[in-house]
mmCIF file of C-alpha atoms in Angstrom:
data_model
loop_
_atom_site.group_PDB
_atom_site.id
_atom_site.type_symbol
_atom_site.label_atom_id
_atom_site.label_comp_id
_atom_site.label_asym_id
_atom_site.label_seq_id
_atom_site.Cartn_x
_atom_site.Cartn_y
_atom_site.Cartn_z
ATOM 1 C CA UNK T 43 12.534 -77.202 -12.605
ATOM 2 C CA UNK T 44 12.819 -73.823 -10.652
ATOM 3 C CA UNK T 45 15.735 -75.181 -8.657
ATOM 4 C CA UNK T 46 17.596 -76.879 -11.645
ATOM 5 C CA UNK T 47 20.628 -74.528 -11.739
ATOM 6 C CA UNK T 48 20.795 -74.457 -7.792
ATOM 7 C CA UNK T 49 20.576 -78.342 -7.651
ATOM 8 C CA UNK T 50 23.284 -78.868 -10.196
ATOM 9 C CA UNK T 51 25.732 -76.600 -8.391
ATOM 10 C CA UNK T 52 24.769 -77.896 -4.894
ATOM 11 C CA UNK T 53 25.693 -81.444 -5.919
ATOM 12 C CA UNK T 54 28.993 -80.375 -7.393
ATOM 13 C CA UNK T 55 30.084 -79.139 -4.023
ATOM 14 C CA UNK T 56 32.734 -81.627 -2.330
ATOM 15 C CA UNK T 57 32.043 -81.396 1.133
ATOM 16 C CA UNK T 58 35.339 -83.193 1.898
ATOM 17 C CA UNK T 59 37.149 -80.206 0.436
ATOM 18 C CA UNK T 60 34.730 -77.479 0.307
ATOM 19 C CA UNK T 61 34.996 -76.612 -3.344
ATOM 20 C CA UNK T 62 33.290 -77.315 -6.651
ATOM 21 C CA UNK T 63 34.392 -80.825 -7.799
ATOM 22 C CA UNK T 64 33.573 -80.089 -11.489
ATOM 23 C CA UNK T 65 34.608 -76.428 -11.787
ATOM 24 C CA UNK T 66 35.467 -76.832 -15.549
ATOM 25 C CA UNK T 67 32.022 -77.705 -16.569
ATOM 26 C CA UNK T 68 29.478 -76.395 -14.013
ATOM 27 C CA UNK T 69 29.243 -73.085 -15.487
ATOM 28 C CA UNK T 70 27.990 -74.623 -18.951
ATOM 29 C CA UNK T 71 25.523 -76.537 -16.850
ATOM 30 C CA UNK T 72 24.179 -73.188 -15.214
ATOM 31 C CA UNK T 73 23.721 -71.738 -18.597
ATOM 32 C CA UNK T 74 22.027 -74.888 -20.008
ATOM 33 C CA UNK T 75 19.588 -74.912 -16.947
ATOM 34 C CA UNK T 76 18.545 -71.395 -17.732
ATOM 35 C CA UNK T 77 17.902 -72.172 -21.501
ATOM 36 C CA UNK T 78 15.640 -74.890 -20.373
ATOM 37 C CA UNK T 79 13.829 -72.989 -17.700
ATOM 38 C CA UNK T 80 13.170 -70.233 -20.273
ATOM 39 C CA UNK T 81 11.847 -72.664 -22.905
ATOM 40 C CA UNK T 82 9.560 -74.513 -20.375
ATOM 41 C CA UNK T 83 8.200 -70.945 -19.050
ATOM 42 C CA UNK T 84 7.534 -70.221 -22.764
ATOM 43 C CA UNK T 85 9.899 -67.271 -22.833
ATOM 44 C CA UNK T 86 12.219 -68.680 -25.437
ATOM 45 C CA UNK T 87 12.434 -71.711 -27.851
ATOM 46 C CA UNK T 88 15.101 -73.566 -29.759
ATOM 47 C CA UNK T 89 14.759 -74.334 -33.360
ATOM 48 C CA UNK T 90 17.478 -75.112 -35.899
ATOM 49 C CA UNK T 91 20.070 -74.966 -33.159
ATOM 50 C CA UNK T 92 18.994 -71.123 -32.547
ATOM 51 C CA UNK T 93 17.347 -69.655 -29.543
ATOM 52 C CA UNK T 94 14.551 -67.220 -30.387
ATOM 53 C CA UNK T 95 12.766 -64.942 -27.765
ATOM 54 C CA UNK T 96 9.275 -65.534 -27.483
ATOM 55 C CA UNK T 97 8.430 -63.236 -24.461
ATOM 56 C CA UNK T 98 11.021 -60.874 -23.258
ATOM 57 C CA UNK T 99 9.123 -59.493 -20.340
ATOM 58 C CA UNK T 100 10.906 -59.760 -16.921
ATOM 59 C CA UNK T 101 10.395 -63.117 -15.186
ATOM 60 C CA UNK T 102 11.262 -61.867 -11.660
ATOM 61 C CA UNK T 103 14.377 -64.086 -11.373
ATOM 62 C CA UNK T 104 17.404 -62.167 -11.831
ATOM 63 C CA UNK T 105 19.323 -64.848 -13.765
ATOM 64 C CA UNK T 106 16.782 -65.673 -16.100
ATOM 65 C CA UNK T 107 16.352 -61.989 -16.759
ATOM 66 C CA UNK T 108 20.044 -61.637 -17.600
ATOM 67 C CA UNK T 109 19.940 -64.630 -19.897
ATOM 68 C CA UNK T 110 16.885 -63.143 -21.776
ATOM 69 C CA UNK T 111 18.636 -59.697 -21.898
ATOM 70 C CA UNK T 112 21.569 -61.612 -23.600
ATOM 71 C CA UNK T 113 19.242 -63.087 -26.257
ATOM 72 C CA UNK T 114 17.724 -59.684 -27.110
ATOM 73 C CA UNK T 115 21.109 -57.962 -27.303
ATOM 74 C CA UNK T 116 22.527 -60.636 -29.390
ATOM 75 C CA UNK T 117 20.922 -58.968 -32.501
ATOM 76 C CA UNK T 118 20.116 -62.184 -34.207
ATOM 77 C CA UNK T 119 18.922 -65.577 -32.551
ATOM 78 C CA UNK T 120 22.141 -66.884 -30.909
ATOM 79 C CA UNK T 121 23.394 -70.455 -31.568
ATOM 80 C CA UNK T 122 22.561 -72.731 -28.497
ATOM 81 C CA UNK T 123 26.021 -74.318 -28.199
ATOM 82 C CA UNK T 124 27.746 -70.858 -28.633
ATOM 83 C CA UNK T 125 25.672 -69.343 -25.988
ATOM 84 C CA UNK T 126 25.806 -71.952 -23.445
ATOM 85 C CA UNK T 127 29.601 -72.424 -24.139
ATOM 86 C CA UNK T 128 30.190 -68.723 -23.137
ATOM 87 C CA UNK T 129 29.040 -68.543 -19.539
ATOM 88 C CA UNK T 130 27.846 -65.259 -18.295
ATOM 89 C CA UNK T 131 30.307 -63.339 -16.161
ATOM 90 C CA UNK T 132 29.874 -64.160 -12.521
ATOM 91 C CA UNK T 133 27.012 -66.726 -13.126
ATOM 92 C CA UNK T 134 28.471 -69.200 -10.611
ATOM 93 C CA UNK T 135 29.041 -66.521 -8.010
ATOM 94 C CA UNK T 136 25.531 -65.494 -8.537
ATOM 95 C CA UNK T 137 23.965 -68.981 -7.989
ATOM 96 C CA UNK T 138 26.444 -69.671 -4.862
ATOM 97 C CA UNK T 139 25.024 -66.310 -3.375
ATOM 98 C CA UNK T 140 21.486 -67.581 -3.855
ATOM 99 C CA UNK T 141 22.156 -70.810 -2.218
ATOM 100 C CA UNK T 142 24.010 -68.786 0.647
ATOM 101 C CA UNK T 143 20.939 -66.504 1.156
ATOM 102 C CA UNK T 144 18.756 -69.443 1.309
ATOM 103 C CA UNK T 145 20.891 -70.854 4.176
ATOM 104 C CA UNK T 146 21.845 -73.813 2.162
ATOM 105 C CA UNK T 147 25.740 -73.212 2.057
ATOM 106 C CA UNK T 148 28.068 -71.029 3.859
ATOM 107 C CA UNK T 149 30.982 -69.265 1.990
ATOM 108 C CA UNK T 150 34.164 -68.752 3.853
ATOM 109 C CA UNK T 151 36.713 -66.555 2.185
ATOM 110 C CA UNK T 152 40.249 -68.142 2.279
ATOM 111 C CA UNK T 153 43.611 -66.426 2.318
ATOM 112 C CA UNK T 154 47.254 -67.479 1.933
ATOM 113 C CA UNK T 155 49.920 -65.110 3.209
ATOM 114 C CA UNK T 156 47.342 -62.618 3.460
ATOM 115 C CA UNK T 157 46.251 -62.842 -0.208
ATOM 116 C CA UNK T 158 42.771 -63.897 -0.957
ATOM 117 C CA UNK T 159 42.886 -67.345 -2.787
ATOM 118 C CA UNK T 160 39.248 -68.027 -3.001
ATOM 119 C CA UNK T 161 36.453 -69.595 -0.799
ATOM 120 C CA UNK T 162 35.647 -72.637 1.101
ATOM 121 C CA UNK T 163 32.114 -74.049 0.614
ATOM 122 C CA UNK T 164 30.352 -75.477 3.734
ATOM 123 C CA UNK T 165 27.104 -77.370 3.118
ATOM 124 C CA UNK T 166 24.679 -76.209 5.776
ATOM 125 C CA UNK T 167 21.196 -77.617 4.885
ATOM 126 C CA UNK T 168 21.557 -81.450 4.847
ATOM 127 C CA UNK T 169 17.949 -82.020 3.888
ATOM 128 C CA UNK T 170 18.150 -79.657 0.702
ATOM 129 C CA UNK T 171 21.373 -81.530 -0.271
ATOM 130 C CA UNK T 172 19.722 -84.890 0.334
ATOM 131 C CA UNK T 173 16.543 -84.089 -1.543
ATOM 132 C CA UNK T 174 18.652 -82.955 -4.702
ATOM 133 C CA UNK T 175 20.689 -86.108 -4.664
ATOM 134 C CA UNK T 176 17.610 -88.288 -3.975
ATOM 135 C CA UNK T 177 15.947 -86.885 -7.039
ATOM 136 C CA UNK T 178 18.979 -87.478 -9.130
ATOM 137 C CA UNK T 179 19.236 -91.159 -7.721
ATOM 138 C CA UNK T 180 15.776 -91.595 -8.726
ATOM 139 C CA UNK T 181 16.829 -90.920 -12.333
ATOM 140 C CA UNK T 182 20.226 -92.560 -12.217
ATOM 141 C CA UNK T 183 18.857 -95.636 -10.765
ATOM 142 C CA UNK T 184 15.617 -96.047 -12.795
ATOM 143 C CA UNK T 185 15.159 -97.889 -16.110
ATOM 144 C CA UNK T 186 11.684 -96.468 -17.450
ATOM 145 C CA UNK T 187 10.733 -93.429 -19.249
ATOM 146 C CA UNK T 188 11.549 -89.934 -17.848
ATOM 147 C CA UNK T 189 9.531 -86.650 -17.832
ATOM 148 C CA UNK T 190 10.960 -83.388 -19.148
ATOM 149 C CA UNK T 191 12.020 -82.193 -15.611
ATOM 150 C CA UNK T 192 13.965 -85.435 -15.207
ATOM 151 C CA UNK T 193 15.656 -85.482 -18.673
ATOM 152 C CA UNK T 194 16.773 -81.915 -18.073
ATOM 153 C CA UNK T 195 18.158 -82.768 -14.558
ATOM 154 C CA UNK T 196 19.721 -86.083 -15.553
ATOM 155 C CA UNK T 197 21.065 -84.912 -18.863
ATOM 156 C CA UNK T 198 22.622 -81.812 -17.485
ATOM 157 C CA UNK T 199 24.057 -83.641 -14.685
ATOM 158 C CA UNK T 200 25.820 -85.933 -16.927
ATOM 159 C CA UNK T 201 27.155 -83.169 -19.341
ATOM 160 C CA UNK T 202 28.572 -81.332 -16.302
ATOM 161 C CA UNK T 203 30.474 -84.453 -14.832
ATOM 162 C CA UNK T 204 28.267 -85.078 -11.909
ATOM 163 C CA UNK T 205 27.823 -88.820 -13.096
ATOM 164 C CA UNK T 206 31.563 -89.410 -12.572
ATOM 165 C CA UNK T 207 31.687 -87.281 -9.570
ATOM 166 C CA UNK T 208 28.817 -88.902 -7.603
ATOM 167 C CA UNK T 209 28.439 -92.549 -8.920
ATOM 168 C CA UNK T 210 32.190 -93.594 -8.611
ATOM 169 C CA UNK T 211 33.888 -97.011 -9.437
ATOM 170 C CA UNK T 212 32.401 -100.181 -10.605
ATOM 171 C CA UNK T 213 29.345 -99.893 -8.486
ATOM 172 C CA UNK T 214 28.462 -96.563 -9.965
ATOM 173 C CA UNK T 215 28.733 -97.763 -13.537
ATOM 174 C CA UNK T 216 25.103 -98.686 -14.049
ATOM 175 C CA UNK T 217 24.189 -95.162 -12.909
ATOM 176 C CA UNK T 218 26.563 -93.432 -15.052
ATOM 177 C CA UNK T 219 25.360 -95.548 -18.080
ATOM 178 C CA UNK T 220 21.839 -94.561 -17.279
ATOM 179 C CA UNK T 221 22.631 -90.666 -17.038
ATOM 180 C CA UNK T 222 24.420 -91.006 -20.348
ATOM 181 C CA UNK T 223 21.301 -92.447 -21.744
ATOM 182 C CA UNK T 224 19.104 -89.795 -20.371
ATOM 183 C CA UNK T 225 21.721 -87.094 -21.823
ATOM 184 C CA UNK T 226 21.476 -88.779 -25.345
ATOM 185 C CA UNK T 227 17.796 -89.018 -25.352
ATOM 186 C CA UNK T 228 16.879 -92.235 -23.529
ATOM 187 C CA UNK T 229 18.797 -94.398 -26.184
ATOM 188 C CA UNK T 230 22.016 -93.965 -28.214
ATOM 189 C CA UNK T 231 20.157 -93.091 -31.237
ATOM 190 C CA UNK T 232 16.594 -92.026 -30.030
ATOM 191 C CA UNK T 233 15.201 -88.683 -30.081
ATOM 192 C CA UNK T 234 14.382 -87.151 -26.642
ATOM 193 C CA UNK T 235 10.787 -87.239 -27.288
ATOM 194 C CA UNK T 236 10.816 -91.098 -27.432
ATOM 195 C CA UNK T 237 11.774 -91.179 -23.519
ATOM 196 C CA UNK T 238 9.207 -88.531 -22.189
ATOM 197 C CA UNK T 239 6.672 -90.483 -20.424
ATOM 198 C CA UNK T 240 3.217 -89.835 -21.975
ATOM 199 C CA UNK T 241 1.370 -89.155 -18.781
ATOM 200 C CA UNK T 242 3.772 -86.501 -17.624
ATOM 201 C CA UNK T 243 3.212 -84.608 -20.901
ATOM 202 C CA UNK T 244 -0.192 -83.390 -19.371
ATOM 203 C CA UNK T 245 1.672 -81.562 -16.666
ATOM 204 C CA UNK T 246 2.863 -79.037 -19.192
ATOM 205 C CA UNK T 247 0.795 -76.174 -19.923
ATOM 206 C CA UNK T 248 0.399 -77.045 -23.626
ATOM 207 C CA UNK T 249 1.982 -78.953 -26.262
ATOM 208 C CA UNK T 250 3.859 -76.053 -27.565
ATOM 209 C CA UNK T 251 5.335 -75.500 -24.155
ATOM 210 C CA UNK T 252 6.200 -79.113 -23.896
ATOM 211 C CA UNK T 253 7.945 -79.439 -27.256
ATOM 212 C CA UNK T 254 9.953 -76.139 -26.211
ATOM 213 C CA UNK T 255 11.148 -77.750 -23.076
ATOM 214 C CA UNK T 256 12.173 -81.099 -24.857
ATOM 215 C CA UNK T 257 13.969 -79.195 -27.553
ATOM 216 C CA UNK T 258 15.769 -76.977 -25.189
ATOM 217 C CA UNK T 259 16.683 -79.793 -23.061
ATOM 218 C CA UNK T 260 18.326 -81.584 -25.752
ATOM 219 C CA UNK T 261 20.085 -78.508 -27.132
ATOM 220 C CA UNK T 262 21.179 -77.492 -23.813
ATOM 221 C CA UNK T 263 22.511 -81.090 -22.923
ATOM 222 C CA UNK T 264 24.253 -81.092 -26.277
ATOM 223 C CA UNK T 265 25.559 -77.613 -25.980
ATOM 224 C CA UNK T 266 26.998 -78.197 -22.498
ATOM 225 C CA UNK T 267 28.782 -81.349 -23.638
ATOM 226 C CA UNK T 268 30.216 -79.711 -26.650
ATOM 227 C CA UNK T 269 31.435 -76.663 -24.489
ATOM 228 C CA UNK T 270 32.911 -78.920 -21.772
ATOM 229 C CA UNK T 271 34.879 -80.882 -24.475
ATOM 230 C CA UNK T 272 36.345 -77.866 -26.128
ATOM 231 C CA UNK T 273 37.063 -76.253 -22.808
ATOM 232 C CA UNK T 274 38.897 -79.348 -21.480
ATOM 233 C CA UNK T 275 40.935 -79.678 -24.984
ATOM 234 C CA UNK T 276 42.027 -75.813 -24.806
ATOM 235 C CA UNK T 277 42.843 -76.014 -21.154
ATOM 236 C CA UNK T 278 45.246 -79.063 -21.879
ATOM 237 C CA UNK T 279 46.897 -76.780 -24.701
ATOM 238 C CA UNK T 280 47.300 -73.986 -22.263
ATOM 239 C CA UNK T 281 49.024 -76.254 -19.941
ATOM 240 C CA UNK T 282 51.563 -77.057 -22.687
ATOM 241 C CA UNK T 283 52.507 -73.405 -23.207
ATOM 242 C CA UNK T 284 50.190 -72.895 -26.219
ATOM 243 C CA UNK T 285 47.542 -70.787 -24.522
ATOM 244 C CA UNK T 286 47.560 -68.181 -27.178
ATOM 245 C CA UNK T 287 47.197 -70.347 -29.943
ATOM 246 C CA UNK T 288 44.643 -72.391 -28.489
ATOM 247 C CA UNK T 289 42.486 -69.324 -27.781
ATOM 248 C CA UNK T 290 42.860 -67.975 -31.489
ATOM 249 C CA UNK T 291 41.709 -71.474 -32.823
ATOM 250 C CA UNK T 292 38.795 -71.894 -30.368
ATOM 251 C CA UNK T 293 35.715 -72.820 -31.979
ATOM 252 C CA UNK T 294 33.490 -70.624 -29.310
ATOM 253 C CA UNK T 295 34.254 -68.554 -26.236
ATOM 254 C CA UNK T 296 33.913 -71.592 -23.923
ATOM 255 C CA UNK T 297 37.306 -72.615 -24.927
ATOM 256 C CA UNK T 298 38.647 -69.174 -24.245
ATOM 257 C CA UNK T 299 36.907 -69.212 -21.028
ATOM 258 C CA UNK T 300 38.661 -72.535 -19.944
ATOM 259 C CA UNK T 301 42.038 -71.522 -21.205
ATOM 260 C CA UNK T 302 41.974 -68.248 -19.292
ATOM 261 C CA UNK T 303 40.795 -69.961 -16.175
ATOM 262 C CA UNK T 304 43.492 -72.450 -16.315
ATOM 263 C CA UNK T 305 46.237 -69.681 -17.111
ATOM 264 C CA UNK T 306 44.948 -67.573 -14.239
ATOM 265 C CA UNK T 307 44.883 -70.711 -11.769
ATOM 266 C CA UNK T 308 48.432 -71.456 -12.745
ATOM 267 C CA UNK T 309 49.711 -68.012 -12.422
ATOM 268 C CA UNK T 310 48.205 -67.628 -8.924
ATOM 269 C CA UNK T 311 49.557 -70.935 -7.810
ATOM 270 C CA UNK T 312 52.944 -69.945 -8.814
ATOM 271 C CA UNK T 313 52.628 -66.418 -7.063
ATOM 272 C CA UNK T 314 51.675 -68.043 -3.811
ATOM 273 C CA UNK T 315 54.470 -70.490 -4.197
ATOM 274 C CA UNK T 316 57.160 -67.973 -4.878
ATOM 275 C CA UNK T 317 55.670 -65.811 -2.013
ATOM 276 C CA UNK T 318 56.107 -68.702 0.321
ATOM 277 C CA UNK T 319 59.580 -69.276 -0.623
ATOM 278 C CA UNK T 320 60.476 -65.562 -0.497
ATOM 279 C CA UNK T 321 59.247 -65.427 2.982
ATOM 280 C CA UNK T 322 60.987 -68.545 4.065
ATOM 281 C CA UNK T 323 64.393 -66.901 2.678
ATOM 282 C CA UNK T 324 63.657 -63.815 4.650
ATOM 283 C CA UNK T 325 63.247 -65.806 7.779
ATOM 284 C CA UNK T 326 66.529 -67.422 7.344
ATOM 285 C CA UNK T 327 68.419 -64.123 6.611
ATOM 286 C CA UNK T 328 67.388 -62.889 10.149
#
């Protein structure tokens, strides 16, 4: 559970392109992973779709502490969907830095015409990648009940688009379906608690902690799914020259984030393209 966020991000990296394959959704997954971890640690709980702080003492993990601080500074218990749907500024970079510091990935800055355009991500620790994938495979290729950790990992993997990214085509259909079931709580109309293996419950510190983990897992998965859908919708609106209207009508900040990201990406691409043409024209002038 400690590596939940890092594992989701690690499996999102496309080694053939050196970039995040689900960049429009992964930040929501990182937020959801933090919510689940804090609930399992007994630091927060989700009740009535609201997040309540149980223990605000520092955890020793910079990202979890930032999440706790945001709960406290919210004034009132934040809505889980709204909180997950507004990724913390720099959250993806922070988790990439953790993976880089651990020697799992290498981050190579990229430039075009001398202008920074982003980064290329190189997978360095093949064993760590294989372990993260094997644990997800164990869930995606299973048919029995799952424990709390597996429910969180499989559910958030599906919500952030990893199912489609990693299990492609006809052969991957059973795995995608299985992860969808885990994300929904095991069955299309079943509660998450119905798919938690009884024996696995004993590994939790107590029943309250277990229940908090289950509730947070389902809340996080639902929140990530909702945020991703809203984000995709508003990104499409932005592409149709209605970015401002889409932002105004957004149900939560996740939509604004997606629209701004789409607009910035388009502007950067246009500037780079224009610069390329200008450079070419100058060359012909001489």
